[in-house]
Amino acid sequence: MLGRKSHNWYVAEIIDVRKKVRRALGDVGARFKETFPAGGTEYEIGQTRIGTIAVELVTGTTVTTVPAADYVLDATFGVLTLDTAVPTGSQLRVSGVYYGLFEDWEIDDFIDSAVLRHTHEREKVTRYREAATGFIRYLREPYTLATLPPIEDEALVVMATILALYEMTTDAASDIDVWTAEGTHLARGQRFNQLMEMIETLQARYHEICQQLNIGLNHIEMSTLRRVSKLTGRLVPVFREREYDEAGPNSYPQRLLPPIDSPYEDESGLPSPIWGPGY
């Protein structure tokens, strides 16, 4: 597969989530098997969005597997290009699985985006005792797909499914209704409406799960209000709260820098005089 995004974690977790997203979309794939004559190096398989594939040379009753290094597959358009032509007296047999909606790398992109949204500004905190010193330490790591609790899998799958459906609405939005002279009405725009209704249903489901578990972008957050010093007119620094028994270099005070809204910011660049106008 060429020209695809390289993901940081092709592990068992993403494969499992990918299967669940495909089930939710009804895009579980279908099998195919095609046979081609000898003499060529480029073949149109006849299927698009190909997932797994097996390429074999059939000579009489002998079947030889063609190594993946000896061919290039354009999985999107279903074109197979061999390094060498199929020898005379042999046939090329191609079998595998293709999908109707999305390729694996597209599903993985949706999962990537869903993980970023679902785990935004969330950390996994692990409390442990350091063997060398005996001090209690706290390890804070941003949540990833591999470290998310299993109970959040359903919410993550729903979010990835929503993103996939939004991708489909872009294509469906260009469909228009058709009326023929015979009075036939083709409501092609209904596909867009059905997709949007499905998205709204899944969004309600996602928010319900997140509210029950207090997770996701809408989870309840506790924050410290910032105040301005009357003496200097500047914001008083705010530091991250620490556990009672937290010690070590990682427990030193860490500044928090909440964003400062400035919708009416002066962009002239003129400095303000200290003593008022006229000075």
PDB file of N, CA, C and O in Angstrom, residues 81-141:
ATOM      1  N   THR A  81       0.445  -4.428  -9.761  1.00  0.00           N
ATOM      2  CA  THR A  81       1.567  -4.317 -10.683  1.00  0.00           C
ATOM      3  C   THR A  81       2.673  -5.256 -10.225  1.00  0.00           C
ATOM      4  O   THR A  81       3.184  -5.121  -9.102  1.00  0.00           O
ATOM      5  N   LEU A  82       3.058  -6.194 -11.108  1.00  0.00           N
ATOM      6  CA  LEU A  82       4.104  -7.169 -10.796  1.00  0.00           C
ATOM      7  C   LEU A  82       5.455  -6.666 -11.275  1.00  0.00           C
ATOM      8  O   LEU A  82       5.554  -5.911 -12.256  1.00  0.00           O
ATOM      9  N   ASP A  83       6.525  -7.109 -10.624  1.00  0.00           N
ATOM     10  CA  ASP A  83       7.869  -6.750 -11.060  1.00  0.00           C
ATOM     11  C   ASP A  83       8.232  -7.454 -12.363  1.00  0.00           C
ATOM     12  O   ASP A  83       8.952  -6.898 -13.203  1.00  0.00           O
ATOM     13  N   THR A  84       7.770  -8.686 -12.525  1.00  0.00           N
ATOM     14  CA  THR A  84       8.037  -9.456 -13.742  1.00  0.00           C
ATOM     15  C   THR A  84       6.719 -10.004 -14.284  1.00  0.00           C
ATOM     16  O   THR A  84       5.769 -10.234 -13.527  1.00  0.00           O
ATOM     17  N   ALA A  85       6.673 -10.208 -15.592  1.00  0.00           N
ATOM     18  CA  ALA A  85       5.457 -10.703 -16.226  1.00  0.00           C
ATOM     19  C   ALA A  85       5.160 -12.141 -15.808  1.00  0.00           C
ATOM     20  O   ALA A  85       6.069 -12.927 -15.496  1.00  0.00           O
ATOM     21  N   VAL A  86       3.885 -12.473 -15.828  1.00  0.00           N
ATOM     22  CA  VAL A  86       3.475 -13.843 -15.514  1.00  0.00           C
ATOM     23  C   VAL A  86       3.953 -14.753 -16.642  1.00  0.00           C
ATOM     24  O   VAL A  86       3.663 -14.507 -17.824  1.00  0.00           O
ATOM     25  N   PRO A  87       4.717 -15.812 -16.334  1.00  0.00           N
ATOM     26  CA  PRO A  87       5.281 -16.668 -17.398  1.00  0.00           C
ATOM     27  C   PRO A  87       4.208 -17.423 -18.171  1.00  0.00           C
ATOM     28  O   PRO A  87       3.118 -17.686 -17.665  1.00  0.00           O
ATOM     29  N   THR A  88       4.538 -17.747 -19.404  1.00  0.00           N
ATOM     30  CA  THR A  88       3.630 -18.500 -20.255  1.00  0.00           C
ATOM     31  C   THR A  88       3.365 -19.877 -19.649  1.00  0.00           C
ATOM     32  O   THR A  88       4.268 -20.536 -19.133  1.00  0.00           O
ATOM     33  N   GLY A  89       2.110 -20.295 -19.720  1.00  0.00           N
ATOM     34  CA  GLY A  89       1.727 -21.577 -19.143  1.00  0.00           C
ATOM     35  C   GLY A  89       1.256 -21.475 -17.709  1.00  0.00           C
ATOM     36  O   GLY A  89       0.863 -22.482 -17.114  1.00  0.00           O
ATOM     37  N   SER A  90       1.296 -20.265 -17.135  1.00  0.00           N
ATOM     38  CA  SER A  90       0.846 -20.049 -15.757  1.00  0.00           C
ATOM     39  C   SER A  90      -0.315 -19.065 -15.741  1.00  0.00           C
ATOM     40  O   SER A  90      -0.576 -18.349 -16.714  1.00  0.00           O
ATOM     41  N   GLN A  91      -0.989 -19.031 -14.644  1.00  0.00           N
ATOM     42  CA  GLN A  91      -2.070 -18.077 -14.403  1.00  0.00           C
ATOM     43  C   GLN A  91      -1.813 -17.349 -13.095  1.00  0.00           C
ATOM     44  O   GLN A  91      -1.177 -17.888 -12.185  1.00  0.00           O
ATOM     45  N   LEU A  92      -2.311 -16.147 -13.041  1.00  0.00           N
ATOM     46  CA  LEU A  92      -2.195 -15.350 -11.805  1.00  0.00           C
ATOM     47  C   LEU A  92      -3.515 -15.419 -11.057  1.00  0.00           C
ATOM     48  O   LEU A  92      -4.571 -15.100 -11.611  1.00  0.00           O
ATOM     49  N   ARG A  93      -3.447 -15.839  -9.799  1.00  0.00           N
ATOM     50  CA  ARG A  93      -4.657 -15.922  -8.978  1.00  0.00           C
ATOM     51  C   ARG A  93      -4.538 -14.944  -7.813  1.00  0.00           C
ATOM     52  O   ARG A  93      -3.559 -14.980  -7.057  1.00  0.00           O
ATOM     53  N   VAL A  94      -5.521 -14.086  -7.708  1.00  0.00           N
ATOM     54  CA  VAL A  94      -5.528 -13.048  -6.664  1.00  0.00           C
ATOM     55  C   VAL A  94      -6.781 -13.236  -5.818  1.00  0.00           C
ATOM     56  O   VAL A  94      -7.895 -13.311  -6.348  1.00  0.00           O
ATOM     57  N   SER A  95      -6.614 -13.292  -4.513  1.00  0.00           N
ATOM     58  CA  SER A  95      -7.745 -13.431  -3.591  1.00  0.00           C
ATOM     59  C   SER A  95      -7.528 -12.527  -2.396  1.00  0.00           C
ATOM     60  O   SER A  95      -6.394 -12.140  -2.084  1.00  0.00           O
ATOM     61  N   GLY A  96      -8.605 -12.181  -1.744  1.00  0.00           N
ATOM     62  CA  GLY A  96      -8.484 -11.308  -0.574  1.00  0.00           C
ATOM     63  C   GLY A  96      -9.824 -10.776  -0.124  1.00  0.00           C
ATOM     64  O   GLY A  96     -10.874 -11.376  -0.386  1.00  0.00           O
ATOM     65  N   VAL A  97      -9.773  -9.622   0.555  1.00  0.00           N
ATOM     66  CA  VAL A  97     -10.966  -8.986   1.111  1.00  0.00           C
ATOM     67  C   VAL A  97     -10.996  -7.534   0.654  1.00  0.00           C
ATOM     68  O   VAL A  97      -9.967  -6.861   0.642  1.00  0.00           O
ATOM     69  N   TYR A  98     -12.175  -7.070   0.242  1.00  0.00           N
ATOM     70  CA  TYR A  98     -12.342  -5.666  -0.114  1.00  0.00           C
ATOM     71  C   TYR A  98     -13.498  -5.076   0.700  1.00  0.00           C
ATOM     72  O   TYR A  98     -14.333  -5.805   1.251  1.00  0.00           O
ATOM     73  N   TYR A  99     -13.521  -3.742   0.768  1.00  0.00           N
ATOM     74  CA  TYR A  99     -14.523  -3.036   1.575  1.00  0.00           C
ATOM     75  C   TYR A  99     -15.327  -2.083   0.707  1.00  0.00           C
ATOM     76  O   TYR A  99     -14.839  -1.585  -0.321  1.00  0.00           O
ATOM     77  N   GLY A 100     -16.539  -1.817   1.139  1.00  0.00           N
ATOM     78  CA  GLY A 100     -17.428  -0.965   0.363  1.00  0.00           C
ATOM     79  C   GLY A 100     -17.325   0.506   0.692  1.00  0.00           C
ATOM     80  O   GLY A 100     -17.689   1.350  -0.136  1.00  0.00           O
ATOM     81  N   LEU A 101     -16.836   0.862   1.886  1.00  0.00           N
ATOM     82  CA  LEU A 101     -16.840   2.257   2.307  1.00  0.00           C
ATOM     83  C   LEU A 101     -15.441   2.820   2.519  1.00  0.00           C
ATOM     84  O   LEU A 101     -15.082   3.824   1.921  1.00  0.00           O
ATOM     85  N   PHE A 102     -14.653   2.193   3.382  1.00  0.00           N
ATOM     86  CA  PHE A 102     -13.369   2.762   3.773  1.00  0.00           C
ATOM     87  C   PHE A 102     -12.288   1.685   3.797  1.00  0.00           C
ATOM     88  O   PHE A 102     -12.566   0.520   4.098  1.00  0.00           O
ATOM     89  N   GLU A 103     -11.066   2.115   3.493  1.00  0.00           N
ATOM     90  CA  GLU A 103      -9.915   1.247   3.663  1.00  0.00           C
ATOM     91  C   GLU A 103      -9.481   1.266   5.135  1.00  0.00           C
ATOM     92  O   GLU A 103      -9.925   2.101   5.919  1.00  0.00           O
ATOM     93  N   ASP A 104      -8.564   0.355   5.465  1.00  0.00           N
ATOM     94  CA  ASP A 104      -8.091   0.266   6.851  1.00  0.00           C
ATOM     95  C   ASP A 104      -7.422   1.563   7.294  1.00  0.00           C
ATOM     96  O   ASP A 104      -7.629   2.024   8.428  1.00  0.00           O
ATOM     97  N   TRP A 105      -6.599   2.161   6.424  1.00  0.00           N
ATOM     98  CA  TRP A 105      -5.884   3.372   6.822  1.00  0.00           C
ATOM     99  C   TRP A 105      -6.852   4.525   7.067  1.00  0.00           C
ATOM    100  O   TRP A 105      -6.593   5.389   7.909  1.00  0.00           O
ATOM    101  N   GLU A 106      -7.992   4.536   6.360  1.00  0.00           N
ATOM    102  CA  GLU A 106      -8.991   5.580   6.600  1.00  0.00           C
ATOM    103  C   GLU A 106      -9.669   5.372   7.953  1.00  0.00           C
ATOM    104  O   GLU A 106      -9.878   6.337   8.706  1.00  0.00           O
ATOM    105  N   ILE A 107     -10.014   4.136   8.274  1.00  0.00           N
ATOM    106  CA  ILE A 107     -10.597   3.834   9.582  1.00  0.00           C
ATOM    107  C   ILE A 107      -9.621   4.203  10.690  1.00  0.00           C
ATOM    108  O   ILE A 107      -9.999   4.769  11.726  1.00  0.00           O
ATOM    109  N   ASP A 108      -8.333   3.915  10.474  1.00  0.00           N
ATOM    110  CA  ASP A 108      -7.324   4.236  11.482  1.00  0.00           C
ATOM    111  C   ASP A 108      -7.209   5.751  11.679  1.00  0.00           C
ATOM    112  O   ASP A 108      -6.952   6.216  12.801  1.00  0.00           O
ATOM    113  N   ASP A 109      -7.383   6.532  10.611  1.00  0.00           N
ATOM    114  CA  ASP A 109      -7.376   7.993  10.744  1.00  0.00           C
ATOM    115  C   ASP A 109      -8.529   8.459  11.626  1.00  0.00           C
ATOM    116  O   ASP A 109      -8.365   9.347  12.471  1.00  0.00           O
ATOM    117  N   PHE A 110      -9.703   7.870  11.432  1.00  0.00           N
ATOM    118  CA  PHE A 110     -10.853   8.230  12.267  1.00  0.00           C
ATOM    119  C   PHE A 110     -10.594   7.865  13.732  1.00  0.00           C
ATOM    120  O   PHE A 110     -10.954   8.621  14.644  1.00  0.00           O
ATOM    121  N   ILE A 111      -9.970   6.723  13.958  1.00  0.00           N
ATOM    122  CA  ILE A 111      -9.661   6.308  15.321  1.00  0.00           C
ATOM    123  C   ILE A 111      -8.635   7.249  15.940  1.00  0.00           C
ATOM    124  O   ILE A 111      -8.727   7.620  17.110  1.00  0.00           O
ATOM    125  N   ASP A 112      -7.627   7.649  15.154  1.00  0.00           N
ATOM    126  CA  ASP A 112      -6.631   8.613  15.642  1.00  0.00           C
ATOM    127  C   ASP A 112      -7.308   9.882  16.142  1.00  0.00           C
ATOM    128  O   ASP A 112      -7.029  10.374  17.242  1.00  0.00           O
ATOM    129  N   SER A 113      -8.187  10.436  15.300  1.00  0.00           N
ATOM    130  CA  SER A 113      -8.866  11.679  15.662  1.00  0.00           C
ATOM    131  C   SER A 113      -9.770  11.484  16.875  1.00  0.00           C
ATOM    132  O   SER A 113      -9.853  12.354  17.749  1.00  0.00           O
ATOM    133  N   ALA A 114     -10.444  10.332  16.934  1.00  0.00           N
ATOM    134  CA  ALA A 114     -11.328  10.060  18.068  1.00  0.00           C
ATOM    135  C   ALA A 114     -10.536   9.957  19.363  1.00  0.00           C
ATOM    136  O   ALA A 114     -10.974  10.445  20.412  1.00  0.00           O
ATOM    137  N   VAL A 115      -9.359   9.326  19.316  1.00  0.00           N
ATOM    138  CA  VAL A 115      -8.525   9.207  20.513  1.00  0.00           C
ATOM    139  C   VAL A 115      -8.067  10.579  20.987  1.00  0.00           C
ATOM    140  O   VAL A 115      -8.089  10.889  22.189  1.00  0.00           O
ATOM    141  N   LEU A 116      -7.643  11.443  20.050  1.00  0.00           N
ATOM    142  CA  LEU A 116      -7.189  12.787  20.420  1.00  0.00           C
ATOM    143  C   LEU A 116      -8.305  13.578  21.092  1.00  0.00           C
ATOM    144  O   LEU A 116      -8.077  14.293  22.075  1.00  0.00           O
ATOM    145  N   ARG A 117      -9.511  13.481  20.573  1.00  0.00           N
ATOM    146  CA  ARG A 117     -10.634  14.220  21.167  1.00  0.00           C
ATOM    147  C   ARG A 117     -11.047  13.613  22.509  1.00  0.00           C
ATOM    148  O   ARG A 117     -11.296  14.335  23.480  1.00  0.00           O
ATOM    149  N   HIS A 118     -11.150  12.291  22.522  1.00  0.00           N
ATOM    150  CA  HIS A 118     -11.671  11.624  23.720  1.00  0.00           C
ATOM    151  C   HIS A 118     -10.719  11.739  24.903  1.00  0.00           C
ATOM    152  O   HIS A 118     -11.164  11.766  26.059  1.00  0.00           O
ATOM    153  N   THR A 119      -9.405  11.806  24.645  1.00  0.00           N
ATOM    154  CA  THR A 119      -8.419  11.847  25.726  1.00  0.00           C
ATOM    155  C   THR A 119      -7.826  13.237  25.915  1.00  0.00           C
ATOM    156  O   THR A 119      -6.792  13.368  26.579  1.00  0.00           O
ATOM    157  N   HIS A 120      -8.439  14.268  25.366  1.00  0.00           N
ATOM    158  CA  HIS A 120      -7.878  15.620  25.429  1.00  0.00           C
ATOM    159  C   HIS A 120      -7.658  16.063  26.875  1.00  0.00           C
ATOM    160  O   HIS A 120      -8.591  16.040  27.700  1.00  0.00           O
ATOM    161  N   GLU A 121      -6.390  16.417  27.203  1.00  0.00           N
ATOM    162  CA  GLU A 121      -6.001  16.926  28.519  1.00  0.00           C
ATOM    163  C   GLU A 121      -6.335  15.959  29.657  1.00  0.00           C
ATOM    164  O   GLU A 121      -6.624  16.370  30.768  1.00  0.00           O
ATOM    165  N   ARG A 122      -6.276  14.676  29.358  1.00  0.00           N
ATOM    166  CA  ARG A 122      -6.480  13.665  30.402  1.00  0.00           C
ATOM    167  C   ARG A 122      -5.185  12.907  30.628  1.00  0.00           C
ATOM    168  O   ARG A 122      -4.448  12.624  29.680  1.00  0.00           O
ATOM    169  N   GLU A 123      -4.906  12.589  31.880  1.00  0.00           N
ATOM    170  CA  GLU A 123      -3.672  11.904  32.241  1.00  0.00           C
ATOM    171  C   GLU A 123      -3.983  10.646  33.043  1.00  0.00           C
ATOM    172  O   GLU A 123      -4.943  10.596  33.809  1.00  0.00           O
ATOM    173  N   LYS A 124      -3.141   9.656  32.857  1.00  0.00           N
ATOM    174  CA  LYS A 124      -3.198   8.454  33.687  1.00  0.00           C
ATOM    175  C   LYS A 124      -2.157   8.604  34.789  1.00  0.00           C
ATOM    176  O   LYS A 124      -0.966   8.776  34.510  1.00  0.00           O
ATOM    177  N   VAL A 125      -2.583   8.557  36.033  1.00  0.00           N
ATOM    178  CA  VAL A 125      -1.696   8.748  37.182  1.00  0.00           C
ATOM    179  C   VAL A 125      -1.444   7.402  37.842  1.00  0.00           C
ATOM    180  O   VAL A 125      -2.388   6.705  38.228  1.00  0.00           O
ATOM    181  N   THR A 126      -0.170   7.033  37.963  1.00  0.00           N
ATOM    182  CA  THR A 126       0.229   5.775  38.593  1.00  0.00           C
ATOM    183  C   THR A 126       1.075   6.089  39.820  1.00  0.00           C
ATOM    184  O   THR A 126       2.073   6.806  39.729  1.00  0.00           O
ATOM    185  N   ARG A 127       0.667   5.563  40.979  1.00  0.00           N
ATOM    186  CA  ARG A 127       1.381   5.780  42.243  1.00  0.00           C
ATOM    187  C   ARG A 127       2.251   4.561  42.519  1.00  0.00           C
ATOM    188  O   ARG A 127       1.770   3.422  42.511  1.00  0.00           O
ATOM    189  N   TYR A 128       3.545   4.797  42.758  1.00  0.00           N
ATOM    190  CA  TYR A 128       4.462   3.687  42.987  1.00  0.00           C
ATOM    191  C   TYR A 128       5.569   4.119  43.942  1.00  0.00           C
ATOM    192  O   TYR A 128       5.787   5.310  44.182  1.00  0.00           O
ATOM    193  N   ARG A 129       6.276   3.141  44.495  1.00  0.00           N
ATOM    194  CA  ARG A 129       7.395   3.410  45.386  1.00  0.00           C
ATOM    195  C   ARG A 129       8.702   3.139  44.643  1.00  0.00           C
ATOM    196  O   ARG A 129       8.901   2.062  44.095  1.00  0.00           O
ATOM    197  N   GLU A 130       9.576   4.125  44.644  1.00  0.00           N
ATOM    198  CA  GLU A 130      10.847   3.994  43.947  1.00  0.00           C
ATOM    199  C   GLU A 130      11.758   3.050  44.715  1.00  0.00           C
ATOM    200  O   GLU A 130      12.011   3.241  45.912  1.00  0.00           O
ATOM    201  N   ALA A 131      12.279   2.039  44.025  1.00  0.00           N
ATOM    202  CA  ALA A 131      13.077   1.009  44.690  1.00  0.00           C
ATOM    203  C   ALA A 131      14.395   1.566  45.228  1.00  0.00           C
ATOM    204  O   ALA A 131      14.859   1.157  46.296  1.00  0.00           O
ATOM    205  N   ALA A 132      15.021   2.491  44.511  1.00  0.00           N
ATOM    206  CA  ALA A 132      16.337   2.977  44.908  1.00  0.00           C
ATOM    207  C   ALA A 132      16.284   3.851  46.153  1.00  0.00           C
ATOM    208  O   ALA A 132      17.157   3.771  47.019  1.00  0.00           O
ATOM    209  N   THR A 133      15.249   4.695  46.275  1.00  0.00           N
ATOM    210  CA  THR A 133      15.185   5.662  47.378  1.00  0.00           C
ATOM    211  C   THR A 133      14.109   5.346  48.393  1.00  0.00           C
ATOM    212  O   THR A 133      14.163   5.844  49.521  1.00  0.00           O
ATOM    213  N   GLY A 134      13.107   4.575  48.001  1.00  0.00           N
ATOM    214  CA  GLY A 134      12.000   4.302  48.910  1.00  0.00           C
ATOM    215  C   GLY A 134      10.942   5.382  48.915  1.00  0.00           C
ATOM    216  O   GLY A 134       9.932   5.260  49.625  1.00  0.00           O
ATOM    217  N   PHE A 135      11.134   6.453  48.134  1.00  0.00           N
ATOM    218  CA  PHE A 135      10.152   7.531  48.075  1.00  0.00           C
ATOM    219  C   PHE A 135       8.947   7.113  47.236  1.00  0.00           C
ATOM    220  O   PHE A 135       9.062   6.307  46.305  1.00  0.00           O
ATOM    221  N   ILE A 136       7.799   7.695  47.551  1.00  0.00           N
ATOM    222  CA  ILE A 136       6.590   7.486  46.758  1.00  0.00           C
ATOM    223  C   ILE A 136       6.609   8.452  45.573  1.00  0.00           C
ATOM    224  O   ILE A 136       6.817   9.644  45.743  1.00  0.00           O
ATOM    225  N   ARG A 137       6.417   7.907  44.386  1.00  0.00           N
ATOM    226  CA  ARG A 137       6.429   8.704  43.168  1.00  0.00           C
ATOM    227  C   ARG A 137       5.060   8.636  42.482  1.00  0.00           C
ATOM    228  O   ARG A 137       4.295   7.696  42.695  1.00  0.00           O
ATOM    229  N   TYR A 138       4.802   9.642  41.651  1.00  0.00           N
ATOM    230  CA  TYR A 138       3.579   9.678  40.853  1.00  0.00           C
ATOM    231  C   TYR A 138       3.986   9.829  39.391  1.00  0.00           C
ATOM    232  O   TYR A 138       4.655  10.800  39.017  1.00  0.00           O
ATOM    233  N   LEU A 139       3.587   8.872  38.588  1.00  0.00           N
ATOM    234  CA  LEU A 139       3.882   8.903  37.158  1.00  0.00           C
ATOM    235  C   LEU A 139       2.629   9.374  36.423  1.00  0.00           C
ATOM    236  O   LEU A 139       1.579   8.725  36.485  1.00  0.00           O
ATOM    237  N   ARG A 140       2.757  10.496  35.726  1.00  0.00           N
ATOM    238  CA  ARG A 140       1.642  11.076  34.974  1.00  0.00           C
ATOM    239  C   ARG A 140       1.934  10.959  33.487  1.00  0.00           C
ATOM    240  O   ARG A 140       2.917  11.491  32.996  1.00  0.00           O
ATOM    241  N   GLU A 141       1.059  10.260  32.783  1.00  0.00           N
ATOM    242  CA  GLU A 141       1.219  10.050  31.349  1.00  0.00           C
ATOM    243  C   GLU A 141      -0.088  10.371  30.644  1.00  0.00           C
ATOM    244  O   GLU A 141      -1.165  10.020  31.134  1.00  0.00           O
TER     245      GLU A 141
END
